[in-house]
Amino acid sequence: MAVDIIVCVKQVMDPEMPASAFRIDPDAKRAADAPGIPPVINGFDENAVEAALRIKDEVGGTITVLSVGGGHAMDVMKKPLSMGADALVLAQDDAFAELDARATARVLASAVRRIGRFDLILCGRQASDWDNAHVPLGLAEILGLPCLAVAQKIEVIDSSGVIVHSVTQDGYDVIEADMPALVTVSNELGEPRYPTLRGIMAAGRKTPEVWSADDLDIDPDMLEPGVRIVDLYAPESSRQVELVQGEDEADAGRNLAIRLREAGLI
Amino acid sequence: MVDVLALGETSGDGLDPITGELVAAARTLGGSVAVALLGDGLAAHGEQAAALGPDSVLLAESPALDGTSIDAYVTAFEQVCRSASPGAVLVGKTPLGQNVGPRTAFRLGAALAQDCTAVRRDGETGEVVASRPVYGGSATAEVAFTGDAPPFIVMRGRVCEPAEPSPSTDANIIRVDVEIAPSDIRARRVESVKQDIQGVRIEDASVIVAGGRGLGGPEPFERLREIADLLGGAVGASRAACDAGWIDHAAQIGLTGKAVAPDLYLTVGISGASQHMAGCSSAKNIVVINKDADANIFQEASYGVVGDWRKVLPAFIETVRELVT
Ligand SMILES: Cc1cc2nc3c(=O)[nH]c(=O)nc-3n(C[C@H](O)[C@H](O)[C@H](O)COP(=O)(O)OP(=O)(O)OC[C@H]3O[C@@H](n4cnc5c(N)ncnc54)[C@H](O)[C@@H]3O)c2cc1C
Ligand SMILES: Nc1ncnc2c1ncn2[C@@H]1O[C@H](COP(=O)(O)O)[C@@H](O)[C@H]1O
């Protein structure tokens, strides 16, 4: 009961970069590229790759990594291959550079159809650029698949069923669906594995499939944005901190408690 | 035909607070406001929603709307939207709303803005404009919508003052027939596993004591629990502390954790990454204990001590104990 898995992976700017390196390009209304800070694979997508690898370790099968974008940094995109994924498909075209969630889902759906056979599509729960948590839900709707969101555990029960532990506010829900299905993955799943040397060598030998808008028969209408960015700016904080001092750190701790009492906060 | 349709939510015998928040947000857009409620046995909830002051309440009832499958809610909400043909749709960023909103929008071919903190109608053009934090909270985007389908706006919780219930209301309560076929149900909940919660629920706490990577291990969280117990509060954490396994993920505050708005949010060893602040910047007072004077969290704090928690905290706890007991 080997399963074929497609993992949707987005290349994003590094969300852990220092706050001082983050700049807004006010004319383009987007985050400016941070010089010297390479892009990364969206963190939750690495969790999704890890989830796929665990399933493959357990029951066998194949893992195809799929990404949509205007351009891709090959060393970044090959990371899932070096972790153990089998193939990489890049839907890459200038027309795919700044797509909104709806258009992204449409392109992903076309690429999934072209890949053909699959039992599971795994996505990250959200991409750390716009934190949309929207593309996978749309992809599931377009393809008519069951959609199981925010998994911390995925179990393939037989050749046709999947059980997911879905993170809730105070625990998790156990959700069942038939395959093929789409599952979004969260960091609660656990750390993604590190690439092995053998994996890195194998990844080096693999060439990705690269598909353009034409290859995918994408009609420009499909890419029309539904959301128009009117403005993009840095939020300002209006608070002014009062630093509480003392003779030493312990004294400062004492004074903090007293100050909070005076302010009526405790 | 309504101008703004808000997806209300129930919680046991009552309404989830998001319902009142969405009614208030919908009011600011002007025009007629309808609240939709999806569930099984909604008569009492319908009255409560009417008291929040919308023009109408749309009740979609079906035994399939029992909470076991989100698919049933998507199917029902699509039908409610088609019958009400709203000019705009507001949904809460709740476990239900953040799934039902985007999926319904896709079925209607509508555009959607996720995780919005404000919504308004542009004075000149009359179009709906939503504000939302992006890049983990490092930037704010204002977005408008194109196309003929109604824009969907997913509102973050606790960013609007909720509409107050009032006993006198002339809202129409209308039942909307929805049909949910067995084949509509694709994913089904078979079990719900809940953590035992010690003390106050984080969501309800007026005091939260939160710890981060700077605590260095699980034991210091016991000290935070002591403070929380003294102040009748709850213990929260950054994602780094949860990922490290020092405390359960249910304690995570932030963009992908819980959004809270306590009177007092006391943090120890948290740097204040934008994704963390996304969950707590509505707190009335943020108080910081951090050894790094340049940590971002000081910029959003009202009070703070620059110091090592190992030295600051014992005296702080002792003094709090003296003051409150
Ligand atoms: C898409 C996405 C979603 C995310 N969602 C969330 C979320 O929901 N919630 C969340 O919290 N994070 C989230 N993050 C992670 C976030 O970016 C940060 O990595 C995380 O919040 C850092 O946690 P921290 O402040 O505990 O750790 P750090 O940033 O490592 O900060 C530790 C702090 O402790 C201080 N410290 C160290 N030792 C001491 C000492 N002895 N005494 C006093 N202070 C000390 C240090 O000065 C430092 O400021 C998300 C990230 C991404 C990309
Ligand atoms: N351009 C893309 N290429 C591949 N997968 C994507 C892309 N955009 C989004 N996804 C997938 O959808 C998830 C959620 O993205 P979003 O809805 O943008 O927050 C991501 O974690 C990816 O798994």
XYZ file of C-alpha atoms and ligand atoms in Angstrom:
667
model
C 0.000 0.000 0.000
C 2.685 2.413 -1.029
C 1.412 5.982 -1.351
C 2.333 8.681 -3.820
C 2.625 12.078 -2.187
C 2.876 15.569 -3.635
C 4.299 18.168 -1.243
C 3.649 21.825 -2.100
C 6.610 23.937 -1.106
C 6.993 27.709 -1.335
C 10.215 29.661 -1.429
C 9.967 32.643 0.937
C 12.208 35.333 2.387
C 13.796 34.170 5.636
C 11.307 35.036 8.406
C 14.035 34.705 11.030
C 16.168 37.433 9.486
C 16.994 40.323 11.809
C 14.168 42.851 12.066
C 16.598 45.553 10.971
C 17.065 43.813 7.592
C 13.355 43.976 6.807
C 12.524 46.799 4.384
C 9.365 47.693 2.552
C 9.535 48.789 -1.067
C 6.735 51.380 -0.945
C 6.382 51.715 -4.720
C 6.194 48.002 -5.439
C 4.155 47.563 -2.223
C 6.096 44.486 -1.266
C 8.946 43.518 1.052
C 12.242 44.457 -0.559
C 14.714 41.653 -1.157
C 17.137 41.614 1.754
C 20.643 41.725 0.322
C 22.838 38.861 1.471
C 20.007 36.967 3.166
C 19.133 33.938 1.051
C 15.517 32.808 0.721
C 14.391 29.658 2.500
C 11.762 27.012 2.103
C 8.706 27.990 4.100
C 9.124 26.427 7.555
C 5.784 24.618 7.655
C 6.536 23.192 4.194
C 9.659 21.578 5.640
C 7.371 20.064 8.273
C 5.204 18.811 5.382
C 8.247 17.263 3.693
C 9.121 15.592 6.997
C 5.554 14.274 7.282
C 5.810 12.836 3.766
C 9.141 11.182 4.565
C 7.719 9.584 7.709
C 4.854 8.115 5.680
C 7.278 6.906 3.029
C 9.516 5.361 5.707
C 6.480 3.537 7.055
C 4.622 2.330 3.967
C 6.794 3.163 0.951
C 5.874 5.242 -2.054
C 7.096 8.352 -3.826
C 7.417 12.012 -2.885
C 7.165 14.732 -5.527
C 7.881 18.281 -4.421
C 5.952 20.997 -6.284
C 6.537 24.738 -6.206
C 5.032 27.713 -8.047
C 6.938 30.944 -8.508
C 8.499 33.515 -10.776
C 11.948 32.106 -10.130
C 13.501 29.616 -7.742
C 16.880 29.418 -6.023
C 17.922 25.908 -6.994
C 20.072 25.186 -3.928
C 17.141 26.171 -1.710
C 14.567 24.180 -3.659
C 16.729 21.070 -3.708
C 16.715 20.794 0.078
C 13.636 18.505 0.148
C 15.402 16.223 -2.359
C 18.425 16.040 -0.094
C 16.107 15.192 2.811
C 14.853 12.225 0.787
C 12.117 13.360 -1.635
C 12.184 11.727 -5.059
C 11.383 14.424 -7.597
C 11.078 18.184 -7.925
C 8.614 19.998 -10.189
C 8.907 23.761 -10.597
C 5.977 25.618 -12.128
C 8.060 28.617 -13.018
C 7.162 31.583 -15.163
C 7.468 35.373 -14.968
C 3.687 35.355 -14.916
C 3.819 33.433 -11.608
C 5.933 36.035 -9.795
C 3.462 37.842 -7.518
C 0.351 35.699 -7.479
C -2.320 36.008 -4.832
C -3.605 32.944 -3.002
C -6.439 32.281 -5.420
C -4.216 32.384 -8.500
C -1.528 30.297 -6.775
C -4.065 27.601 -5.968
C -5.200 27.585 -9.587
C -1.658 27.134 -10.917
C -0.918 24.433 -8.330
C -4.100 22.614 -9.382
C -3.006 22.651 -13.034
C 0.421 21.329 -12.087
C -1.072 18.606 -9.865
C -3.285 17.479 -12.733
C -0.261 17.294 -14.984
C 1.665 15.256 -12.397
C -1.310 12.916 -12.489
C -1.401 10.095 -9.962
C -1.277 10.841 -6.227
C -2.809 9.681 -2.963
C -1.960 12.648 -0.751
C -1.142 16.304 -1.213
C 0.678 17.805 1.760
C 1.040 21.565 2.247
C 2.342 23.779 5.024
C -0.388 25.290 7.199
C 0.589 28.772 6.006
C 3.390 30.584 4.200
C 5.448 32.912 6.380
C 5.333 35.799 3.893
C 1.654 36.678 3.962
C 0.568 34.065 6.514
C -2.443 33.384 4.335
C -3.348 29.808 5.238
C -5.462 29.983 2.129
C -3.763 28.297 -0.840
C -4.187 24.676 0.371
C -7.880 25.149 1.144
C -8.382 26.511 -2.353
C -6.352 23.737 -3.935
C -8.509 21.138 -2.169
C -11.683 22.881 -3.350
C -10.504 23.119 -6.953
C -9.466 19.472 -7.046
C -12.509 18.318 -5.069
C -10.402 16.699 -2.343
C -11.119 16.236 1.359
C -9.195 18.904 3.255
C -7.652 18.139 6.670
C -6.050 21.218 8.189
C -3.222 21.756 10.678
C -1.975 18.226 11.201
C 0.499 17.300 13.919
C 0.394 13.624 12.913
C -0.598 11.775 9.742
C -1.294 8.069 9.556
C -2.089 6.177 6.378
C -4.415 3.385 7.517
C -4.752 1.321 4.373
C -4.562 1.937 0.667
C -7.506 4.277 0.778
C -7.734 6.031 4.121
C -5.887 8.637 6.142
C -6.147 9.645 9.799
C -4.887 13.024 10.914
C -4.383 14.512 14.367
C -5.422 18.095 13.806
C -4.203 20.728 16.279
C -6.984 22.459 18.243
C -6.958 25.225 20.856
C -6.632 22.767 23.708
C -5.510 19.458 22.242
C -6.218 17.733 18.955
C -9.042 16.244 16.891
C -8.718 12.887 15.199
C -10.022 13.315 11.646
C -10.579 10.586 9.063
C -10.945 10.817 5.304
C -10.570 8.729 2.198
C -7.597 9.268 -0.063
C -6.825 11.064 -2.258
C -6.869 13.902 0.243
C -5.086 17.149 1.052
C -3.505 17.699 4.472
C -1.857 20.866 5.832
C 0.986 20.345 8.285
C 2.013 22.345 11.369
C 5.238 22.584 13.368
C 3.761 20.448 16.169
C 4.606 17.491 13.896
C 8.213 17.879 15.004
C 11.550 18.972 13.597
C 12.266 18.243 9.943
C 15.221 15.887 9.494
C 18.577 17.153 8.303
C 19.754 16.313 4.795
C 22.258 13.439 4.792
C 25.457 13.494 2.768
C 24.074 10.722 0.596
C 20.872 12.697 0.168
C 22.775 15.805 -0.865
C 24.739 13.806 -3.460
C 21.574 12.214 -4.824
C 19.827 15.591 -4.947
C 22.762 17.014 -6.896
C 22.231 14.448 -9.626
C 18.502 15.143 -9.989
C 17.194 17.711 -12.459
C 13.849 19.319 -11.723
C 11.022 19.368 -14.204
C 10.348 23.007 -15.071
C 6.902 23.874 -16.424
C 5.928 27.276 -17.821
C 2.468 28.830 -17.973
C 2.213 27.551 -21.550
C 3.217 24.030 -20.557
C 0.399 24.117 -18.018
C -2.135 25.682 -20.407
C -2.665 28.557 -18.006
C -5.075 31.141 -19.297
C -4.002 34.669 -18.150
C -7.511 35.194 -16.746
C -6.788 32.504 -14.166
C -3.969 34.631 -12.771
C -6.008 37.823 -12.307
C -5.578 38.940 -8.701
C -8.685 39.041 -6.528
C -6.900 41.099 -3.913
C -5.316 44.468 -4.740
C -2.706 45.897 -2.367
C -3.623 49.513 -1.711
C -0.842 50.199 0.765
C 1.951 48.439 2.637
C 3.633 50.077 5.622
C 5.494 49.329 8.818
C 3.199 49.356 11.847
C 4.192 51.750 14.599
C 4.166 51.049 18.262
C 2.884 53.831 20.480
C 4.029 52.412 23.795
C 6.762 53.933 25.885
C 8.417 51.532 28.267
C 9.179 52.498 31.856
C 12.328 50.641 32.862
C 12.292 49.768 36.539
C 15.722 49.954 38.220
C 17.161 48.856 41.520
C 20.426 48.501 43.417
C 20.861 45.131 41.782
C 18.759 42.795 39.661
C 16.936 41.321 42.658
C 16.095 44.809 43.874
C 14.805 45.685 40.404
C 12.565 42.604 40.599
C 11.220 43.796 43.966
C 10.665 47.288 42.604
C 8.882 45.915 39.541
C 6.341 44.160 41.766
C 5.840 47.362 43.774
C 5.449 49.436 40.613
C 2.881 47.023 39.187
C 0.990 47.237 42.474
C 1.034 51.051 42.346
C -0.234 50.955 38.770
C -3.097 48.714 39.901
C -2.001 45.851 37.679
C -1.615 43.278 40.457
C -29.915 40.826 -0.532
C -27.877 42.098 2.421
C -24.949 44.470 2.405
C -22.785 42.629 4.906
C -23.161 39.015 5.991
C -21.329 37.927 9.153
C -20.795 34.264 9.991
C -21.735 34.029 13.662
C -20.545 31.170 15.826
C -22.084 29.368 18.753
C -20.369 28.073 21.841
C -22.477 25.656 23.862
C -25.763 27.369 24.734
C -24.403 30.804 23.900
C -22.647 32.689 21.146
C -18.922 32.771 20.623
C -17.641 36.316 21.326
C -16.506 36.586 17.692
C -20.188 36.990 16.738
C -20.522 40.336 18.509
C -17.149 41.449 17.181
C -18.188 40.695 13.591
C -21.501 42.521 14.013
C -19.588 45.579 15.238
C -17.150 45.359 12.302
C -20.022 44.892 9.845
C -21.780 47.990 11.235
C -18.766 50.160 10.414
C -19.189 49.244 6.743
C -22.705 50.692 6.665
C -25.848 49.217 5.105
C -27.813 46.196 6.212
C -26.166 43.547 8.350
C -27.167 39.896 8.571
C -25.732 37.306 10.947
C -25.717 33.711 9.741
C -25.702 30.905 12.279
C -25.069 27.321 11.236
C -25.953 24.472 13.574
C -28.575 22.099 14.881
C -31.206 23.555 17.215
C -30.489 27.271 17.018
C -33.686 28.926 18.295
C -32.086 30.318 21.466
C -28.881 31.281 19.699
C -30.931 33.101 17.069
C -32.530 35.280 19.772
C -29.123 36.046 21.247
C -27.742 37.009 17.831
C -30.774 39.227 17.189
C -30.020 41.074 20.440
C -26.654 42.125 19.022
C -28.525 44.461 16.703
C -28.170 43.144 13.143
C -30.998 43.725 10.661
C -31.551 40.021 10.260
C -30.417 36.652 11.553
C -30.234 33.760 9.127
C -30.529 30.346 10.747
C -29.327 27.337 8.791
C -30.167 24.184 10.713
C -29.326 20.586 9.939
C -28.406 17.521 11.990
C -25.210 17.390 9.889
C -24.114 20.697 11.477
C -23.099 18.970 14.697
C -19.444 19.950 14.700
C -18.063 16.663 13.414
C -17.294 17.817 9.870
C -16.198 21.186 8.557
C -17.439 20.057 5.135
C -21.035 20.337 6.355
C -20.453 23.963 7.371
C -18.815 24.836 4.053
C -21.736 23.276 2.174
C -24.278 25.131 4.314
C -22.483 28.477 4.232
C -22.163 28.345 0.454
C -25.940 27.914 0.241
C -26.577 30.716 2.746
C -24.300 33.044 0.769
C -26.014 32.187 -2.492
C -29.455 32.859 -1.032
C -28.498 36.095 0.793
C -26.243 37.390 -2.041
C -24.285 39.677 0.289
C -22.150 42.614 -0.798
C -19.375 41.490 1.572
C -18.833 38.574 3.950
C -17.156 38.710 7.372
C -15.844 35.572 9.038
C -13.855 35.139 12.264
C -10.339 33.758 12.452
C -11.586 30.876 14.567
C -10.969 27.153 14.090
C -14.230 27.019 12.126
C -14.106 30.398 10.380
C -10.589 30.151 9.087
C -11.522 26.969 7.244
C -15.094 27.740 6.244
C -14.304 31.283 5.045
C -11.586 30.467 2.498
C -13.241 27.285 1.256
C -16.613 28.970 0.742
C -14.897 31.891 -0.978
C -13.311 29.466 -3.424
C -16.679 27.874 -4.164
C -18.107 31.308 -4.962
C -15.035 32.393 -6.948
C -14.599 35.190 -4.393
C -11.408 36.872 -3.245
C -10.506 36.784 0.431
C -8.259 38.592 2.885
C -7.088 36.484 5.805
C -6.403 37.555 9.403
C -7.616 41.170 9.154
C -7.400 43.567 12.085
C -9.602 46.314 10.632
C -12.086 46.811 7.845
C -13.556 50.017 6.454
C -15.346 51.416 3.452
C -13.250 53.860 1.450
C -14.794 57.330 1.678
C -14.269 58.138 -1.990
C -14.635 54.893 -3.878
C -17.028 53.135 -1.509
C -15.020 49.929 -1.822
C -14.273 47.680 1.112
C -10.681 47.986 2.368
C -9.230 45.564 4.906
C -6.012 45.936 6.925
C -3.938 42.990 7.867
C -0.532 42.239 9.312
C 1.777 40.463 6.851
C 5.354 39.185 6.949
C 4.675 37.872 10.427
C 3.545 41.309 11.590
C 6.537 43.280 10.288
C 4.264 45.125 7.875
C 0.615 46.075 7.544
C -1.130 45.681 4.213
C -4.297 47.442 3.172
C -6.107 45.473 0.529
C -9.105 46.067 -1.708
C -10.897 43.508 -3.832
C -11.524 43.060 -7.520
C -14.195 41.137 -9.395
C -17.936 40.769 -8.956
C -18.072 38.174 -6.204
C -18.472 39.505 -2.637
C -15.146 40.039 -0.865
C -14.552 37.684 2.075
C -12.806 39.189 5.081
C -11.516 36.944 7.848
C -11.294 39.049 11.025
C -8.809 38.266 13.757
C -10.466 37.804 17.148
C -10.395 40.531 19.816
C -9.561 43.382 17.472
C -13.054 44.954 17.571
C -15.084 45.937 20.607
C -18.021 43.509 20.389
C -21.552 44.797 19.810
C -23.407 44.851 23.134
C -26.563 42.779 23.381
C -29.688 44.849 23.942
C -33.106 43.415 24.836
C -35.034 45.570 22.378
C -34.391 44.521 18.830
C -36.417 44.242 15.675
C -34.078 41.945 13.786
C -35.872 39.448 11.568
C -35.009 35.867 12.314
C -35.168 33.942 9.061
C -34.703 30.220 8.542
C -32.696 29.301 5.472
C -33.131 25.791 4.088
C -29.842 24.060 3.518
C -29.268 20.657 2.036
C -26.280 18.657 3.097
C -25.904 15.334 1.311
C -23.899 12.450 2.793
C -21.519 12.792 -0.167
C -20.720 16.374 0.925
C -19.060 15.020 4.064
C -15.496 14.052 3.140
C -13.495 14.463 6.341
C -14.998 13.528 9.679
C -13.918 13.989 13.288
C -13.950 10.674 15.116
C -12.450 11.791 18.413
C -11.538 14.975 20.223
C -8.622 14.817 22.644
C -8.476 17.659 25.151
C -5.633 18.632 27.417
C -6.401 18.967 31.106
C -6.195 22.653 31.839
C -4.622 23.643 35.147
C -6.284 26.734 36.552
C -7.631 29.513 34.347
C -7.991 29.093 30.562
C -5.473 31.265 28.709
C -8.209 32.692 26.497
C -10.152 33.941 29.522
C -7.276 35.017 31.751
C -6.900 38.679 32.660
C -3.311 37.952 33.710
C -0.926 35.857 31.619
C 2.643 35.019 32.611
C 4.523 33.895 29.511
C 7.950 32.333 29.153
C 10.297 31.905 26.204
C 13.519 30.342 25.066
C 15.386 32.497 27.588
C 14.036 30.288 30.388
C 16.315 27.511 29.176
C 14.228 24.529 30.268
C 10.948 23.271 31.672
C 11.629 23.896 35.401
C 11.433 27.706 35.322
C 7.896 27.385 34.006
C 7.046 26.146 37.523
C 8.085 29.584 38.800
C 5.853 31.252 36.196
C 3.007 29.016 37.336
C 3.587 30.262 40.909
C 3.164 33.869 39.769
C 0.127 32.973 37.686
C -1.453 31.231 40.683
C -0.796 34.236 42.938
C -2.452 36.559 40.409
C -5.249 34.234 39.327
C -3.774 34.036 35.847
C -2.608 31.524 33.262
C 0.797 30.492 31.906
C 1.623 31.105 28.249
C 4.716 30.602 26.115
C 6.511 31.474 22.925
C 6.670 28.976 20.111
C 10.369 28.409 20.800
C 9.553 27.200 24.322
C 6.737 24.967 23.052
C 8.822 23.508 20.228
C 11.539 22.722 22.762
C 8.985 20.642 24.655
C 9.220 22.685 27.872
C 5.488 23.312 27.904
C 2.512 22.052 25.946
C 1.750 23.610 22.562
C -1.666 24.617 23.866
C 0.166 27.371 25.791
C 1.581 28.965 22.620
C 0.730 32.628 22.136
C 1.150 34.219 18.730
C 0.320 34.207 15.081
C -0.082 30.441 14.947
C -0.942 30.077 18.620
C -3.554 31.816 20.693
C -4.479 35.478 20.384
C -4.988 36.952 23.833
C -5.838 40.361 25.239
C -5.281 40.236 29.016
C -4.937 43.286 31.266
C -1.445 42.164 32.201
C 0.919 40.165 29.977
C 4.124 39.464 31.875
C 6.892 37.970 29.752
C 10.117 36.347 30.878
C 12.847 35.454 28.384
C 10.807 36.258 25.286
C 12.424 38.409 22.584
C 9.181 39.681 21.075
C 9.411 38.423 17.490
C 6.628 39.926 15.392
C 4.955 36.501 15.133
C 4.781 36.319 18.925
C 3.529 39.885 19.309
C 0.741 39.087 16.825
C -0.873 37.101 19.630
C -0.457 39.550 22.494
C -0.208 43.112 21.204
C -3.829 43.695 22.225
C -2.816 43.185 25.867
C -3.481 46.329 27.930
C -0.075 46.154 29.591
C 2.986 44.208 28.557
C 5.634 43.781 31.232
C 9.056 42.422 30.364
C 11.877 40.675 32.164
C 14.692 40.182 29.654
C 18.451 40.476 29.951
C 18.835 42.093 26.535
C 17.924 45.799 26.640
C 17.641 45.760 22.836
C 15.079 42.958 22.716
C 12.169 43.997 20.513
C 9.614 43.282 23.203
C 10.677 46.357 25.218
C 9.323 48.497 22.390
C 5.811 47.276 23.039
C 6.046 47.106 26.812
C 4.703 49.439 29.502
C 7.078 48.277 32.245
C 10.259 46.278 32.168
C 13.381 45.161 33.923
C 16.602 44.574 32.035
C 18.153 41.634 33.830
C 18.666 37.910 34.209
C 15.409 36.260 35.297
C 17.399 33.984 37.599
C 18.190 37.035 39.737
C 15.099 39.161 39.075
C 12.372 36.585 39.432
C 12.851 35.219 42.974
C 12.652 38.698 44.535
C 9.791 39.618 42.227
C 7.787 36.545 43.225
C 8.469 37.087 46.913
C 7.325 40.704 46.723
C 4.227 39.839 44.703
C 3.357 37.254 47.354
C 3.688 39.839 50.119
C 1.629 42.386 48.221
C -1.274 40.193 47.182
C -1.709 37.936 50.205
C 5.198 31.482 10.186
C 5.697 31.621 11.593
C 4.791 31.570 12.636
C 5.241 31.725 13.955
N 4.302 31.707 14.949
C 4.722 31.963 16.219
C 3.774 32.035 17.300
O 2.565 31.826 17.132
N 4.233 32.307 18.549
C 5.564 32.538 18.803
O 5.914 32.800 19.964
N 6.475 32.455 17.813
C 6.087 32.167 16.537
N 7.033 32.075 15.552
C 8.465 32.083 15.930
C 9.042 33.473 16.146
O 9.494 33.981 14.914
C 10.255 33.404 17.114
O 11.204 32.502 16.600
C 9.893 32.978 18.545
O 8.768 33.710 19.009
C 11.066 33.195 19.456
O 10.762 32.779 20.767
P 11.495 33.400 22.032
O 11.239 34.844 22.105
O 11.099 32.561 23.191
O 13.025 33.061 21.725
P 14.224 34.024 21.346
O 13.888 34.877 20.210
O 15.410 33.152 21.261
O 14.370 34.976 22.606
C 14.822 34.582 23.848
C 14.961 35.830 24.708
O 15.307 35.455 26.024
C 16.230 36.390 26.534
N 17.012 35.718 27.587
C 17.892 34.703 27.436
N 18.384 34.341 28.630
C 17.810 35.137 29.548
C 17.922 35.262 30.957
N 18.712 34.449 31.669
N 17.180 36.190 31.580
C 16.374 37.012 30.884
N 16.220 36.944 29.549
C 16.930 36.017 28.892
C 17.063 36.801 25.352
O 17.629 38.089 25.574
C 16.026 36.798 24.222
O 15.460 38.077 24.031
C 6.611 31.909 14.229
C 7.511 31.934 13.172
C 7.085 31.790 11.873
C 8.083 31.836 10.764
N 3.818 29.320 -4.674
C 3.601 28.168 -4.020
N 4.162 27.017 -4.449
C 3.958 25.848 -3.798
N 3.193 25.737 -2.701
C 2.616 26.865 -2.223
C 2.781 28.121 -2.853
N 2.083 29.036 -2.137
C 1.518 28.368 -1.104
N 1.834 27.061 -1.157
C 1.440 25.992 -0.208
O 0.343 26.445 0.556
C 0.709 26.582 1.932
C 0.012 27.758 2.560
O 0.325 28.940 1.853
P -0.489 30.288 2.047
O -1.912 29.981 1.789
O 0.107 31.234 1.057
O -0.237 30.732 3.461
C 2.223 26.689 1.908
O 2.742 26.296 3.168
C 2.579 25.743 0.768
O 2.518 24.392 1.177
